Amino acid sequence: MTRVAPVGGTTVQDHVALAEIELCGELIIAASAARERLSLESIDEVLRVAEERRTGADQ
């Protein structure tokens, strides 16, 4: 028997998964706009790695 999610009812939001999907999208956009392969520094910039390190260090 196949189960189908109810229509218009319960919506489950996984905020971590949504944030990861958003970052993946931003990375795909940056990669498609680049003329060459993205450098590790460029990838870190797109994924806001330095920003996360600063925020994590403040806590």
mmCIF file of C-alpha atoms in Angstrom:
data_model
loop_
_atom_site.group_PDB
_atom_site.id
_atom_site.type_symbol
_atom_site.label_atom_id
_atom_site.label_comp_id
_atom_site.label_asym_id
_atom_site.label_seq_id
_atom_site.Cartn_x
_atom_site.Cartn_y
_atom_site.Cartn_z
ATOM 1 C CA MET A 1 0.000 0.000 0.000
ATOM 2 C CA THR A 2 1.358 3.432 -0.967
ATOM 3 C CA ARG A 3 0.954 6.280 1.472
ATOM 4 C CA VAL A 4 0.427 9.811 0.201
ATOM 5 C CA ALA A 5 0.946 12.960 2.271
ATOM 6 C CA PRO A 6 -2.270 14.798 3.098
ATOM 7 C CA VAL A 7 -3.068 17.751 0.862
ATOM 8 C CA GLY A 8 -3.003 21.197 2.461
ATOM 9 C CA GLY A 9 -2.476 19.783 5.917
ATOM 10 C CA THR A 10 0.644 19.238 7.873
ATOM 11 C CA THR A 11 3.777 20.926 6.646
ATOM 12 C CA VAL A 12 7.031 19.931 8.263
ATOM 13 C CA GLN A 13 9.853 22.408 7.938
ATOM 14 C CA ASP A 14 13.402 21.352 8.541
ATOM 15 C CA HIS A 15 15.211 24.677 8.848
ATOM 16 C CA VAL A 16 18.663 23.101 8.594
ATOM 17 C CA ALA A 17 17.732 21.283 5.383
ATOM 18 C CA LEU A 18 16.190 24.460 3.930
ATOM 19 C CA ALA A 19 19.367 26.430 4.732
ATOM 20 C CA GLU A 20 21.520 23.738 3.093
ATOM 21 C CA ILE A 21 19.328 23.757 -0.008
ATOM 22 C CA GLU A 22 19.614 27.551 -0.214
ATOM 23 C CA LEU A 23 23.413 27.401 0.064
ATOM 24 C CA CYS A 24 23.573 24.684 -2.611
ATOM 25 C CA GLY A 25 21.496 26.871 -4.892
ATOM 26 C CA GLU A 26 23.795 29.829 -4.325
ATOM 27 C CA LEU A 27 26.816 27.641 -5.045
ATOM 28 C CA ILE A 28 25.255 26.355 -8.276
ATOM 29 C CA ILE A 29 24.485 29.917 -9.396
ATOM 30 C CA ALA A 30 28.051 31.049 -8.641
ATOM 31 C CA ALA A 31 29.534 28.056 -10.451
ATOM 32 C CA SER A 32 27.379 28.581 -13.526
ATOM 33 C CA ALA A 33 28.309 32.280 -13.676
ATOM 34 C CA ALA A 34 32.053 31.624 -13.321
ATOM 35 C CA ARG A 35 34.289 31.410 -16.376
ATOM 36 C CA GLU A 36 36.594 28.913 -14.652
ATOM 37 C CA ARG A 37 36.380 26.473 -11.779
ATOM 38 C CA LEU A 38 35.645 28.153 -8.486
ATOM 39 C CA SER A 39 38.610 28.422 -6.165
ATOM 40 C CA LEU A 40 38.298 27.153 -2.618
ATOM 41 C CA GLU A 41 38.279 30.771 -1.459
ATOM 42 C CA SER A 42 35.388 31.571 -3.814
ATOM 43 C CA ILE A 43 33.432 28.576 -2.579
ATOM 44 C CA ASP A 44 34.028 29.626 1.031
ATOM 45 C CA GLU A 45 32.830 33.131 0.164
ATOM 46 C CA VAL A 46 29.633 31.840 -1.452
ATOM 47 C CA LEU A 47 28.970 29.530 1.489
ATOM 48 C CA ARG A 48 29.812 32.338 3.948
ATOM 49 C CA VAL A 49 32.341 30.157 5.780
ATOM 50 C CA ALA A 50 34.319 33.087 7.239
ATOM 51 C CA GLU A 51 31.076 34.679 8.452
ATOM 52 C CA GLU A 52 30.124 31.438 10.231
ATOM 53 C CA ARG A 53 33.569 31.212 11.840
ATOM 54 C CA ARG A 54 33.275 34.779 13.164
ATOM 55 C CA THR A 55 29.751 34.138 14.477
ATOM 56 C CA GLY A 56 30.790 30.859 16.091
ATOM 57 C CA ALA A 57 33.818 32.479 17.735
ATOM 58 C CA ASP A 58 31.608 35.185 19.273
ATOM 59 C CA GLN A 59 29.473 32.649 21.118
#
